[in-house]
Amino acid sequence: MDSDLQYEIGQLPEIPEKAALSHKQHLGEMVEKVNKRMSRRPDLNLLIGNNPLSMMFENHKNHAVFMSNVFILNEYPLLLNTIPWMYRAYHGHGFSFDYFSAHLRTWRQVLEETLAPEDAACLVAVYDWIISRHGQFIRLSEQSVSGAPEPAQQWQPVYQAFLQSLLNADRHGAMALARDAVPDLSGLNAFYVNVVQPAMYAVGSMWESGELSVAREHLASAIVNRVMSAQYIELMESPENFRARAVVTAGANEFHEIGATMVANALEADGWEVFFLGANTPVSELLEYVSAREFDLVAISATIPFNLEAIQNIIQGIRAWPRDKQPKIMVGGQAFADYPELARKFGADGFAENSSQAVALAEKWLKAAGK
Ligand code: B12
């Protein structure tokens, strides 16, 4: 990571709560304005290539929600990975780098016009800094960062073959590989971490660079879901007594659920009674569900940085309960992977990098509680 940028980010103004909330309140209106202005530009086709306008609108919406998270959480380091990712992913799909300067300048204008001057001023300072670092962000976007965990040596052949089966839409091949590689529950976690997870990260990198269509990524995800369901049915035992109870879910607006499924299955394989809620659980619903029952652990997954505020809200909600009613809170997923310190800042009890570490941490907490 660029140390100059890291230093500069430390100098950016802290955003007062009032400004962050005003920004959040006006998001819809500002997205509309940015969409309109960008659509009217005579150089639009040069900026967004042959892509449909809807793709640009999607980016404006995601950008708005992402910036809202940065301002509300006062977490500028999030900019350092997400902006280069945005440059890389959209450039990989035919957007020119000039598009980013254009849309950021438009946002800057719209912020000044929409918000009270005292609220706009600090937000505009952040945009000015991003705009002024355009060249560095291009450079960072050109460095490849897959973030993929490297499969252990003995898993390499299975990983390569599994990835190929996903890319070739060969569901029977994927199923057969999984069956051979994981004859019983003891190998499940290693298969998740050394085969499925890196294979899906590779699929993501190919989507990001424009090598793989959304349809083929969806197909890969669907095959993985089938493989994991088949393994669940074939391998999972149902003990008479569970060791403890956990809720596992992905937060509000979080549609990535494969990682959370792995954590849920890994805990269940370790003797936990797991209530897996899947993706996109609204904050208030999750709090109500957990508060009405007794759980030892709540495990929450976040992949996209613009979903972090919702995770903070869940944790704050649980922390407002009487102490003896609070389950342990574990967070994980790629939104935390580069910023594990966020787990503590948000008030979680811990972060785990993968499903194996999640089980180990949960185990440690159980021991400490004398269970
Ligand atoms: C499949 C996929 C999707 C699918 C998800 C389908 C599904 N049923 O889950 C769909 C199509 C819905 C999707 C949508 C989007 N996606 Co997507 N997606 C992916 C992809 C290719 C794979 C995700 C995956 O399954 N990974 C494998 C799992 C096993 O890994 P994992 O989640 O990290 O989980 C492990 C650990 O992190 C940990 N863990 C996970 N959760 C938890 C929880 C706890 C408590 C603990 C302790 C540990 C833990 O344990 C797991 C196992 O070891 C990734 C690429 C990637 N790098 O992952 C992109 C990726 C995550 N997506 C991306 C994007 C941008 C999007 C969209 C914004 C695209 C768009 N413009 O619409 C939307 C966002 C939707 C939303 N609001 O959530 C980007 C994110 C970039 C960023 N930094 O912001 C990625 C990285 C692609 C890329 N390379 O650009 N996506």
PDB file of N, CA and C in Angstrom, residues 326-367:
ATOM      1  N   GLN A 326     -26.004 -10.756  26.187  1.00  0.00           N
ATOM      2  CA  GLN A 326     -25.229 -10.531  24.958  1.00  0.00           C
ATOM      3  C   GLN A 326     -24.454 -11.777  24.544  1.00  0.00           C
ATOM      4  N   PRO A 327     -24.723 -12.313  23.338  1.00  0.00           N
ATOM      5  CA  PRO A 327     -23.880 -13.406  22.842  1.00  0.00           C
ATOM      6  C   PRO A 327     -22.527 -12.850  22.421  1.00  0.00           C
ATOM      7  N   LYS A 328     -21.560 -13.727  22.221  1.00  0.00           N
ATOM      8  CA  LYS A 328     -20.288 -13.295  21.645  1.00  0.00           C
ATOM      9  C   LYS A 328     -20.555 -12.873  20.200  1.00  0.00           C
ATOM     10  N   ILE A 329     -19.826 -11.868  19.742  1.00  0.00           N
ATOM     11  CA  ILE A 329     -20.019 -11.405  18.367  1.00  0.00           C
ATOM     12  C   ILE A 329     -18.719 -11.598  17.581  1.00  0.00           C
ATOM     13  N   MET A 330     -18.835 -12.362  16.482  1.00  0.00           N
ATOM     14  CA  MET A 330     -17.670 -12.573  15.608  1.00  0.00           C
ATOM     15  C   MET A 330     -18.004 -11.998  14.237  1.00  0.00           C
ATOM     16  N   VAL A 331     -17.051 -11.286  13.655  1.00  0.00           N
ATOM     17  CA  VAL A 331     -17.280 -10.772  12.302  1.00  0.00           C
ATOM     18  C   VAL A 331     -16.212 -11.326  11.359  1.00  0.00           C
ATOM     19  N   GLY A 332     -16.534 -11.295  10.075  1.00  0.00           N
ATOM     20  CA  GLY A 332     -15.571 -11.748   9.077  1.00  0.00           C
ATOM     21  C   GLY A 332     -16.067 -11.423   7.689  1.00  0.00           C
ATOM     22  N   GLY A 333     -15.281 -11.830   6.710  1.00  0.00           N
ATOM     23  CA  GLY A 333     -15.615 -11.517   5.317  1.00  0.00           C
ATOM     24  C   GLY A 333     -14.650 -10.483   4.787  1.00  0.00           C
ATOM     25  N   GLN A 334     -14.672 -10.311   3.460  1.00  0.00           N
ATOM     26  CA  GLN A 334     -13.638  -9.485   2.819  1.00  0.00           C
ATOM     27  C   GLN A 334     -13.680  -8.010   3.187  1.00  0.00           C
ATOM     28  N   ALA A 335     -14.831  -7.503   3.619  1.00  0.00           N
ATOM     29  CA  ALA A 335     -14.878  -6.092   4.013  1.00  0.00           C
ATOM     30  C   ALA A 335     -14.000  -5.852   5.240  1.00  0.00           C
ATOM     31  N   PHE A 336     -13.802  -6.921   6.043  1.00  0.00           N
ATOM     32  CA  PHE A 336     -12.963  -6.783   7.234  1.00  0.00           C
ATOM     33  C   PHE A 336     -11.529  -7.249   6.989  1.00  0.00           C
ATOM     34  N   ALA A 337     -11.340  -8.038   5.921  1.00  0.00           N
ATOM     35  CA  ALA A 337     -10.054  -8.731   5.776  1.00  0.00           C
ATOM     36  C   ALA A 337      -8.865  -7.774   5.757  1.00  0.00           C
ATOM     37  N   ASP A 338      -9.019  -6.625   5.087  1.00  0.00           N
ATOM     38  CA  ASP A 338      -7.898  -5.683   5.037  1.00  0.00           C
ATOM     39  C   ASP A 338      -7.881  -4.742   6.236  1.00  0.00           C
ATOM     40  N   TYR A 339      -8.940  -4.757   7.001  1.00  0.00           N
ATOM     41  CA  TYR A 339      -9.033  -3.835   8.159  1.00  0.00           C
ATOM     42  C   TYR A 339      -9.532  -4.603   9.379  1.00  0.00           C
ATOM     43  N   PRO A 340      -8.806  -5.648   9.807  1.00  0.00           N
ATOM     44  CA  PRO A 340      -9.302  -6.459  10.925  1.00  0.00           C
ATOM     45  C   PRO A 340      -9.533  -5.624  12.180  1.00  0.00           C
ATOM     46  N   GLU A 341      -8.808  -4.473  12.282  1.00  0.00           N
ATOM     47  CA  GLU A 341      -8.967  -3.630  13.474  1.00  0.00           C
ATOM     48  C   GLU A 341     -10.383  -3.044  13.567  1.00  0.00           C
ATOM     49  N   LEU A 342     -11.100  -3.029  12.416  1.00  0.00           N
ATOM     50  CA  LEU A 342     -12.477  -2.509  12.440  1.00  0.00           C
ATOM     51  C   LEU A 342     -13.370  -3.343  13.359  1.00  0.00           C
ATOM     52  N   ALA A 343     -13.073  -4.639  13.467  1.00  0.00           N
ATOM     53  CA  ALA A 343     -13.888  -5.517  14.312  1.00  0.00           C
ATOM     54  C   ALA A 343     -13.936  -4.969  15.733  1.00  0.00           C
ATOM     55  N   ARG A 344     -12.786  -4.641  16.268  1.00  0.00           N
ATOM     56  CA  ARG A 344     -12.710  -4.100  17.639  1.00  0.00           C
ATOM     57  C   ARG A 344     -13.354  -2.716  17.697  1.00  0.00           C
ATOM     58  N   LYS A 345     -13.059  -1.891  16.688  1.00  0.00           N
ATOM     59  CA  LYS A 345     -13.620  -0.529  16.685  1.00  0.00           C
ATOM     60  C   LYS A 345     -15.132  -0.593  16.748  1.00  0.00           C
ATOM     61  N   PHE A 346     -15.711  -1.549  16.025  1.00  0.00           N
ATOM     62  CA  PHE A 346     -17.168  -1.681  15.998  1.00  0.00           C
ATOM     63  C   PHE A 346     -17.712  -2.286  17.292  1.00  0.00           C
ATOM     64  N   GLY A 347     -16.832  -2.872  18.100  1.00  0.00           N
ATOM     65  CA  GLY A 347     -17.288  -3.471  19.352  1.00  0.00           C
ATOM     66  C   GLY A 347     -17.526  -4.972  19.258  1.00  0.00           C
ATOM     67  N   ALA A 348     -17.057  -5.620  18.167  1.00  0.00           N
ATOM     68  CA  ALA A 348     -17.182  -7.085  18.086  1.00  0.00           C
ATOM     69  C   ALA A 348     -16.176  -7.721  19.044  1.00  0.00           C
ATOM     70  N   ASP A 349     -16.415  -8.990  19.395  1.00  0.00           N
ATOM     71  CA  ASP A 349     -15.453  -9.683  20.259  1.00  0.00           C
ATOM     72  C   ASP A 349     -14.269 -10.193  19.459  1.00  0.00           C
ATOM     73  N   GLY A 350     -14.462 -10.393  18.158  1.00  0.00           N
ATOM     74  CA  GLY A 350     -13.334 -10.886  17.384  1.00  0.00           C
ATOM     75  C   GLY A 350     -13.631 -11.000  15.905  1.00  0.00           C
ATOM     76  N   PHE A 351     -12.530 -11.184  15.162  1.00  0.00           N
ATOM     77  CA  PHE A 351     -12.578 -11.340  13.703  1.00  0.00           C
ATOM     78  C   PHE A 351     -11.848 -12.633  13.375  1.00  0.00           C
ATOM     79  N   ALA A 352     -12.333 -13.349  12.383  1.00  0.00           N
ATOM     80  CA  ALA A 352     -11.574 -14.519  11.916  1.00  0.00           C
ATOM     81  C   ALA A 352     -11.479 -14.450  10.404  1.00  0.00           C
ATOM     82  N   GLU A 353     -10.306 -14.871   9.905  1.00  0.00           N
ATOM     83  CA  GLU A 353      -9.984 -14.691   8.498  1.00  0.00           C
ATOM     84  C   GLU A 353     -10.692 -15.684   7.593  1.00  0.00           C
ATOM     85  N   ASN A 354     -10.932 -16.896   8.113  1.00  0.00           N
ATOM     86  CA  ASN A 354     -11.579 -17.913   7.283  1.00  0.00           C
ATOM     87  C   ASN A 354     -12.387 -18.850   8.173  1.00  0.00           C
ATOM     88  N   SER A 355     -13.019 -19.839   7.549  1.00  0.00           N
ATOM     89  CA  SER A 355     -13.916 -20.689   8.323  1.00  0.00           C
ATOM     90  C   SER A 355     -13.157 -21.550   9.342  1.00  0.00           C
ATOM     91  N   SER A 356     -11.905 -21.902   9.037  1.00  0.00           N
ATOM     92  CA  SER A 356     -11.124 -22.695  10.011  1.00  0.00           C
ATOM     93  C   SER A 356     -10.829 -21.854  11.245  1.00  0.00           C
ATOM     94  N   GLN A 357     -10.388 -20.603  10.982  1.00  0.00           N
ATOM     95  CA  GLN A 357     -10.083 -19.735  12.130  1.00  0.00           C
ATOM     96  C   GLN A 357     -11.337 -19.393  12.921  1.00  0.00           C
ATOM     97  N   ALA A 358     -12.475 -19.314  12.219  1.00  0.00           N
ATOM     98  CA  ALA A 358     -13.733 -19.003  12.910  1.00  0.00           C
ATOM     99  C   ALA A 358     -14.046 -20.100  13.933  1.00  0.00           C
ATOM    100  N   VAL A 359     -13.852 -21.360  13.519  1.00  0.00           N
ATOM    101  CA  VAL A 359     -14.120 -22.476  14.432  1.00  0.00           C
ATOM    102  C   VAL A 359     -13.148 -22.428  15.609  1.00  0.00           C
ATOM    103  N   ALA A 360     -11.877 -22.142  15.312  1.00  0.00           N
ATOM    104  CA  ALA A 360     -10.874 -22.107  16.384  1.00  0.00           C
ATOM    105  C   ALA A 360     -11.192 -21.005  17.402  1.00  0.00           C
ATOM    106  N   LEU A 361     -11.619 -19.847  16.903  1.00  0.00           N
ATOM    107  CA  LEU A 361     -11.934 -18.738  17.809  1.00  0.00           C
ATOM    108  C   LEU A 361     -13.174 -19.066  18.641  1.00  0.00           C
ATOM    109  N   ALA A 362     -14.179 -19.638  17.985  1.00  0.00           N
ATOM    110  CA  ALA A 362     -15.407 -20.003  18.706  1.00  0.00           C
ATOM    111  C   ALA A 362     -15.081 -21.032  19.792  1.00  0.00           C
ATOM    112  N   GLU A 363     -14.199 -21.943  19.459  1.00  0.00           N
ATOM    113  CA  GLU A 363     -13.760 -22.994  20.392  1.00  0.00           C
ATOM    114  C   GLU A 363     -13.095 -22.353  21.623  1.00  0.00           C
ATOM    115  N   LYS A 364     -12.242 -21.363  21.343  1.00  0.00           N
ATOM    116  CA  LYS A 364     -11.529 -20.680  22.426  1.00  0.00           C
ATOM    117  C   LYS A 364     -12.533 -19.992  23.353  1.00  0.00           C
ATOM    118  N   TRP A 365     -13.543 -19.349  22.754  1.00  0.00           N
ATOM    119  CA  TRP A 365     -14.542 -18.651  23.570  1.00  0.00           C
ATOM    120  C   TRP A 365     -15.349 -19.640  24.404  1.00  0.00           C
ATOM    121  N   LEU A 366     -15.674 -20.792  23.812  1.00  0.00           N
ATOM    122  CA  LEU A 366     -16.438 -21.794  24.567  1.00  0.00           C
ATOM    123  C   LEU A 366     -15.639 -22.262  25.778  1.00  0.00           C
ATOM    124  N   LYS A 367     -14.349 -22.518  25.536  1.00  0.00           N
ATOM    125  CA  LYS A 367     -13.483 -23.000  26.637  1.00  0.00           C
ATOM    126  C   LYS A 367     -13.449 -21.966  27.749  1.00  0.00           C
TER     127      LYS A 367
END
